[in-house]
mmCIF file of C-alpha atoms in Angstrom:
data_model
loop_
_atom_site.group_PDB
_atom_site.id
_atom_site.type_symbol
_atom_site.label_atom_id
_atom_site.label_comp_id
_atom_site.label_asym_id
_atom_site.label_seq_id
_atom_site.Cartn_x
_atom_site.Cartn_y
_atom_site.Cartn_z
ATOM 1 C CA ALA A 1 10.937 -9.809 11.413
ATOM 2 C CA GLN A 2 7.493 -7.682 10.409
ATOM 3 C CA LYS A 3 4.273 -9.321 8.846
ATOM 4 C CA VAL A 4 1.205 -8.529 8.336
ATOM 5 C CA THR A 5 -1.120 -11.710 7.548
ATOM 6 C CA GLN A 6 -4.386 -10.992 6.159
ATOM 7 C CA ALA A 7 -5.778 -15.131 6.182
ATOM 8 C CA GLN A 8 -9.073 -14.318 4.794
ATOM 9 C CA THR A 9 -8.770 -14.418 0.673
ATOM 10 C CA GLU A 10 -11.862 -13.772 -1.010
ATOM 11 C CA ILE A 11 -14.757 -13.081 0.930
ATOM 12 C CA SER A 12 -18.677 -12.982 -0.157
ATOM 13 C CA VAL A 13 -21.792 -12.086 2.039
ATOM 14 C CA VAL A 14 -25.050 -11.046 0.494
ATOM 15 C CA GLU A 15 -26.144 -6.913 1.017
ATOM 16 C CA LYS A 16 -26.506 -5.317 4.312
ATOM 17 C CA GLU A 17 -24.660 -8.498 5.975
ATOM 18 C CA ASP A 18 -22.066 -7.341 8.447
ATOM 19 C CA VAL A 19 -18.896 -8.235 7.724
ATOM 20 C CA THR A 20 -15.549 -8.533 9.420
ATOM 21 C CA LEU A 21 -11.756 -8.062 7.644
ATOM 22 C CA ASP A 22 -9.317 -10.485 9.540
ATOM 23 C CA CYS A 23 -5.496 -8.601 10.385
ATOM 24 C CA VAL A 24 -2.667 -9.750 12.795
ATOM 25 C CA TYR A 25 0.760 -8.309 12.998
ATOM 26 C CA GLU A 26 4.065 -9.410 13.950
ATOM 27 C CA THR A 27 6.644 -6.679 15.437
ATOM 28 C CA ARG A 28 8.865 -6.171 18.217
ATOM 29 C CA ASP A 29 8.768 -2.623 17.910
ATOM 30 C CA THR A 30 6.756 -0.548 20.953
ATOM 31 C CA THR A 31 5.837 1.979 18.529
ATOM 32 C CA TYR A 32 3.878 1.177 15.404
ATOM 33 C CA TYR A 33 1.091 2.066 13.592
ATOM 34 C CA LEU A 34 -1.503 0.003 11.311
ATOM 35 C CA PHE A 35 -3.199 1.212 8.511
ATOM 36 C CA TRP A 36 -6.413 0.135 6.327
ATOM 37 C CA TYR A 37 -6.202 0.666 2.549
ATOM 38 C CA LYS A 38 -9.204 0.136 -0.034
ATOM 39 C CA GLN A 39 -8.291 -0.996 -3.629
ATOM 40 C CA PRO A 40 -11.730 -0.498 -5.368
ATOM 41 C CA PRO A 41 -11.977 -2.225 -9.334
ATOM 42 C CA SER A 42 -10.210 1.123 -10.034
ATOM 43 C CA GLY A 43 -7.343 -0.096 -9.262
ATOM 44 C CA GLU A 44 -6.097 3.138 -6.693
ATOM 45 C CA LEU A 45 -5.036 2.466 -3.403
ATOM 46 C CA VAL A 46 -8.111 5.050 -0.980
ATOM 47 C CA PHE A 47 -6.355 5.139 2.763
ATOM 48 C CA LEU A 48 -8.736 4.360 5.855
ATOM 49 C CA ILE A 49 -7.577 4.340 8.823
ATOM 50 C CA ARG A 50 -4.920 4.577 10.742
ATOM 51 C CA ARG A 51 -3.777 4.304 14.649
ATOM 52 C CA ASN A 52 -0.789 3.899 16.758
ATOM 53 C CA SER A 53 0.124 0.767 18.752
ATOM 54 C CA PHE A 54 -0.639 3.389 21.916
ATOM 55 C CA ASP A 55 -4.259 3.766 21.311
ATOM 56 C CA GLU A 56 -6.031 0.297 21.469
ATOM 57 C CA GLN A 57 -9.460 3.110 21.474
ATOM 58 C CA ASN A 58 -12.012 1.366 19.353
ATOM 59 C CA GLU A 59 -13.219 3.834 16.200
ATOM 60 C CA ILE A 60 -16.254 4.019 14.192
ATOM 61 C CA SER A 61 -16.871 5.689 10.901
ATOM 62 C CA GLY A 62 -20.739 5.638 9.573
ATOM 63 C CA ARG A 63 -20.552 1.919 8.374
ATOM 64 C CA TYR A 64 -16.504 1.281 9.508
ATOM 65 C CA SER A 65 -15.159 0.303 12.896
ATOM 66 C CA TRP A 66 -12.211 -0.856 13.871
ATOM 67 C CA ASN A 67 -11.246 -2.799 16.552
ATOM 68 C CA PHE A 68 -7.308 -2.832 17.807
ATOM 69 C CA GLN A 69 -6.032 -5.315 20.445
ATOM 70 C CA LYS A 70 -3.055 -5.365 20.984
ATOM 71 C CA SER A 71 -3.220 -8.365 23.018
ATOM 72 C CA THR A 72 -3.896 -10.258 20.364
ATOM 73 C CA SER A 73 -1.630 -8.096 17.669
ATOM 74 C CA SER A 74 -5.326 -8.326 15.705
ATOM 75 C CA PHE A 75 -6.999 -4.701 14.388
ATOM 76 C CA ASN A 76 -9.970 -6.369 12.164
ATOM 77 C CA PHE A 77 -12.074 -4.321 10.524
ATOM 78 C CA THR A 78 -15.679 -4.618 10.131
ATOM 79 C CA ILE A 79 -18.104 -3.037 7.809
ATOM 80 C CA THR A 80 -21.686 -2.972 8.594
ATOM 81 C CA ALA A 81 -24.845 -3.525 6.630
ATOM 82 C CA SER A 82 -22.756 -3.830 3.761
ATOM 83 C CA GLN A 83 -23.237 -2.218 0.160
ATOM 84 C CA VAL A 84 -22.921 -3.174 -2.899
ATOM 85 C CA VAL A 85 -19.763 -0.304 -3.478
ATOM 86 C CA ASP A 86 -17.784 -1.742 -0.570
ATOM 87 C CA SER A 87 -16.795 -4.570 -3.203
ATOM 88 C CA ALA A 88 -13.392 -3.761 -3.103
ATOM 89 C CA VAL A 89 -9.605 -5.630 -1.908
ATOM 90 C CA TYR A 90 -9.121 -4.643 1.088
ATOM 91 C CA PHE A 91 -5.118 -4.234 2.884
ATOM 92 C CA CYS A 92 -4.067 -3.976 6.389
ATOM 93 C CA ALA A 93 -0.270 -2.348 6.677
ATOM 94 C CA LEU A 94 1.787 -2.447 9.083
ATOM 95 C CA SER A 95 4.315 0.518 9.888
ATOM 96 C CA THR A 96 7.960 1.236 12.449
ATOM 97 C CA TYR A 97 10.685 1.808 10.197
ATOM 98 C CA LYS A 98 8.871 0.664 6.381
ATOM 99 C CA TYR A 99 5.434 -0.241 5.647
ATOM 100 C CA ILE A 100 4.386 -3.724 5.155
ATOM 101 C CA PHE A 101 1.483 -4.776 3.734
ATOM 102 C CA GLY A 102 -1.100 -8.116 3.960
ATOM 103 C CA THR A 103 -2.167 -9.929 0.308
ATOM 104 C CA GLY A 104 -5.334 -8.416 1.042
ATOM 105 C CA THR A 105 -8.747 -9.386 1.581
ATOM 106 C CA ARG A 106 -11.310 -9.354 -1.836
ATOM 107 C CA LEU A 107 -14.543 -8.648 -0.400
ATOM 108 C CA LYS A 108 -17.294 -9.319 -2.709
ATOM 109 C CA VAL A 109 -20.735 -7.444 -1.829
ATOM 110 C CA LEU A 110 -23.591 -8.966 -3.873
ATOM 111 C CA ALA A 111 -27.040 -7.018 -4.517
ATOM 112 C CA GLY B 1 -5.529 19.280 -4.277
ATOM 113 C CA ALA B 2 -3.841 17.236 -6.627
ATOM 114 C CA GLY B 3 -3.222 14.107 -5.614
ATOM 115 C CA VAL B 4 -0.155 11.753 -6.691
ATOM 116 C CA SER B 5 0.030 11.134 -10.317
ATOM 117 C CA GLN B 6 2.138 8.315 -12.030
ATOM 118 C CA THR B 7 3.296 8.313 -15.781
ATOM 119 C CA PRO B 8 2.610 6.882 -18.357
ATOM 120 C CA SER B 9 0.055 5.005 -17.398
ATOM 121 C CA ASN B 10 0.808 2.520 -19.444
ATOM 122 C CA LYS B 11 4.303 1.077 -20.842
ATOM 123 C CA VAL B 12 4.283 -1.941 -22.616
ATOM 124 C CA THR B 13 8.485 -2.867 -23.689
ATOM 125 C CA GLU B 14 10.561 -5.246 -25.100
ATOM 126 C CA LYS B 15 12.536 -6.888 -22.866
ATOM 127 C CA GLY B 16 16.016 -5.360 -22.722
ATOM 128 C CA LYS B 17 14.895 -1.817 -22.952
ATOM 129 C CA TYR B 18 15.126 0.023 -20.303
ATOM 130 C CA VAL B 19 11.842 2.062 -18.709
ATOM 131 C CA GLU B 20 11.452 5.317 -16.881
ATOM 132 C CA LEU B 21 8.151 5.653 -14.218
ATOM 133 C CA ARG B 22 7.115 9.327 -13.358
ATOM 134 C CA CYS B 23 5.539 10.185 -9.908
ATOM 135 C CA ASP B 24 4.899 13.228 -8.814
ATOM 136 C CA PRO B 25 3.790 13.356 -4.966
ATOM 137 C CA ILE B 26 1.880 15.448 -2.830
ATOM 138 C CA SER B 27 2.424 19.166 -2.559
ATOM 139 C CA GLY B 28 4.990 19.659 1.111
ATOM 140 C CA HIS B 29 5.380 15.586 1.323
ATOM 141 C CA THR B 30 8.140 15.031 2.198
ATOM 142 C CA ALA B 31 8.526 10.872 1.847
ATOM 143 C CA LEU B 32 7.593 9.179 -1.372
ATOM 144 C CA TYR B 33 7.236 5.527 -1.635
ATOM 145 C CA TRP B 34 7.780 2.899 -4.650
ATOM 146 C CA TYR B 35 5.854 -0.290 -4.521
ATOM 147 C CA ARG B 36 5.283 -3.045 -7.106
ATOM 148 C CA GLN B 37 2.263 -4.924 -7.134
ATOM 149 C CA SER B 38 1.687 -8.322 -8.843
ATOM 150 C CA LEU B 39 -2.240 -9.305 -9.884
ATOM 151 C CA GLY B 40 -3.506 -10.942 -6.444
ATOM 152 C CA GLN B 41 -0.772 -10.167 -4.089
ATOM 153 C CA GLY B 42 -0.730 -6.675 -1.892
ATOM 154 C CA PRO B 43 1.494 -3.748 -2.711
ATOM 155 C CA GLU B 44 5.647 -5.003 -2.202
ATOM 156 C CA PHE B 45 8.186 -2.272 -0.615
ATOM 157 C CA LEU B 46 10.769 -1.097 -3.476
ATOM 158 C CA ILE B 47 12.243 2.253 -2.011
ATOM 159 C CA TYR B 48 11.444 5.363 0.066
ATOM 160 C CA PHE B 49 12.822 8.487 -0.223
ATOM 161 C CA GLN B 50 12.980 11.404 2.598
ATOM 162 C CA GLY B 51 13.716 14.533 0.660
ATOM 163 C CA THR B 52 15.987 13.563 -1.648
ATOM 164 C CA GLY B 53 17.982 10.819 -0.014
ATOM 165 C CA ALA B 54 16.553 7.007 -0.378
ATOM 166 C CA ALA B 55 16.474 6.023 3.076
ATOM 167 C CA ASP B 56 15.662 2.746 2.337
ATOM 168 C CA ASP B 57 15.988 1.266 -0.310
ATOM 169 C CA SER B 58 15.741 -2.590 0.773
ATOM 170 C CA GLY B 59 12.791 -3.552 -1.750
ATOM 171 C CA LEU B 60 14.457 -3.485 -4.628
ATOM 172 C CA PRO B 61 14.927 -6.385 -6.569
ATOM 173 C CA ASN B 62 18.540 -6.420 -7.808
ATOM 174 C CA ASP B 63 20.478 -3.799 -10.203
ATOM 175 C CA ARG B 64 18.684 -3.334 -12.714
ATOM 176 C CA PHE B 65 16.297 -1.443 -10.400
ATOM 177 C CA PHE B 66 17.228 2.456 -8.924
ATOM 178 C CA ALA B 67 15.211 5.304 -8.299
ATOM 179 C CA VAL B 68 16.099 9.138 -8.472
ATOM 180 C CA ARG B 69 14.757 12.259 -6.602
ATOM 181 C CA PRO B 70 16.549 15.179 -7.401
ATOM 182 C CA GLU B 71 15.228 17.769 -6.246
ATOM 183 C CA GLY B 72 13.127 16.467 -3.200
ATOM 184 C CA SER B 73 9.690 16.619 -5.024
ATOM 185 C CA VAL B 74 9.154 14.325 -8.602
ATOM 186 C CA SER B 75 10.773 10.811 -8.773
ATOM 187 C CA THR B 76 11.650 8.357 -11.401
ATOM 188 C CA LEU B 77 12.081 5.278 -11.366
ATOM 189 C CA LYS B 78 14.380 2.840 -13.997
ATOM 190 C CA ILE B 79 14.164 -0.256 -14.995
ATOM 191 C CA GLN B 80 17.625 -1.276 -16.755
ATOM 192 C CA ARG B 81 17.666 -4.048 -19.470
ATOM 193 C CA THR B 82 13.754 -5.523 -18.394
ATOM 194 C CA GLU B 83 12.496 -8.452 -17.912
ATOM 195 C CA ARG B 84 9.337 -10.456 -18.371
ATOM 196 C CA GLY B 85 9.164 -10.653 -14.987
ATOM 197 C CA ASP B 86 8.988 -7.115 -14.150
ATOM 198 C CA SER B 87 5.824 -7.075 -15.499
ATOM 199 C CA ALA B 88 3.145 -5.514 -13.028
ATOM 200 C CA VAL B 89 1.760 -2.056 -11.596
ATOM 201 C CA TYR B 90 4.549 0.915 -10.003
ATOM 202 C CA LEU B 91 2.605 2.077 -7.155
ATOM 203 C CA CYS B 92 3.994 5.738 -5.979
ATOM 204 C CA ALA B 93 2.670 6.849 -3.053
ATOM 205 C CA SER B 94 3.876 9.444 -0.872
ATOM 206 C CA SER B 95 3.044 11.174 3.167
ATOM 207 C CA LEU B 96 3.163 14.636 5.060
ATOM 208 C CA ASP B 97 6.437 12.791 7.157
ATOM 209 C CA GLY B 98 8.132 9.532 7.077
ATOM 210 C CA THR B 99 6.363 5.880 7.631
ATOM 211 C CA SER B 100 4.283 7.356 10.882
ATOM 212 C CA TYR B 101 1.680 8.335 8.647
ATOM 213 C CA GLU B 102 -0.808 7.540 5.997
ATOM 214 C CA GLN B 103 -0.202 6.969 2.417
ATOM 215 C CA TYR B 104 -1.729 8.315 -0.703
ATOM 216 C CA PHE B 105 -0.929 6.564 -3.975
ATOM 217 C CA GLY B 106 -1.163 7.811 -7.444
ATOM 218 C CA PRO B 107 -2.680 5.816 -9.853
ATOM 219 C CA GLY B 108 0.449 3.634 -10.516
ATOM 220 C CA THR B 109 1.880 2.645 -13.842
ATOM 221 C CA ARG B 110 0.831 -0.605 -15.780
ATOM 222 C CA LEU B 111 4.287 -2.208 -17.549
ATOM 223 C CA THR B 112 4.129 -5.135 -19.197
ATOM 224 C CA VAL B 113 7.222 -6.600 -20.890
ATOM 225 C CA THR B 114 7.125 -8.060 -24.041
#
């Protein structure tokens, strides 16, 4: 069975703080893909990153970074020096033969 | 270029009526997905098209729900005998080719069944 768990329902931070959003997944497949999406208040889901199961190299894109660890089945997302515009719901997703989304983490960045 | 578009953006219908929701994917994307998102939840998979055929319709909740993609581009999600529990945002997404690729989402159709 496939499953994605985002245990943090809601996180509040003050602007400029760093914040990490957790994602734990379950799958028996050896080939799979992991994704993060952002859903701002406007409602439209925006793609952030895609990772395949054979590439455990961490990635940094500006203030965003992702840590993929197969040993713990985790794909965590860190925002450095958070800004108010980062306020949104963030979804982690797992894809093998189908896409499964987590329940999302609502991030509130306070000025 | 143009993103995924969905029409209508909002639909209010009475219980028992039939509704159609339309999705126009990104040109050249062979894979198309429908999801349903209830308040405070993640997108819930409904159906996935590869080209004209439904590659996976295991997420459709019951036989009141049906979707088509006759020419491999535009898709229509059809809901018969709507119930109040069908109220949600219906999201469409497309991707280049299959489930290994990132999906690009439309703005959604907010369906309210009264």
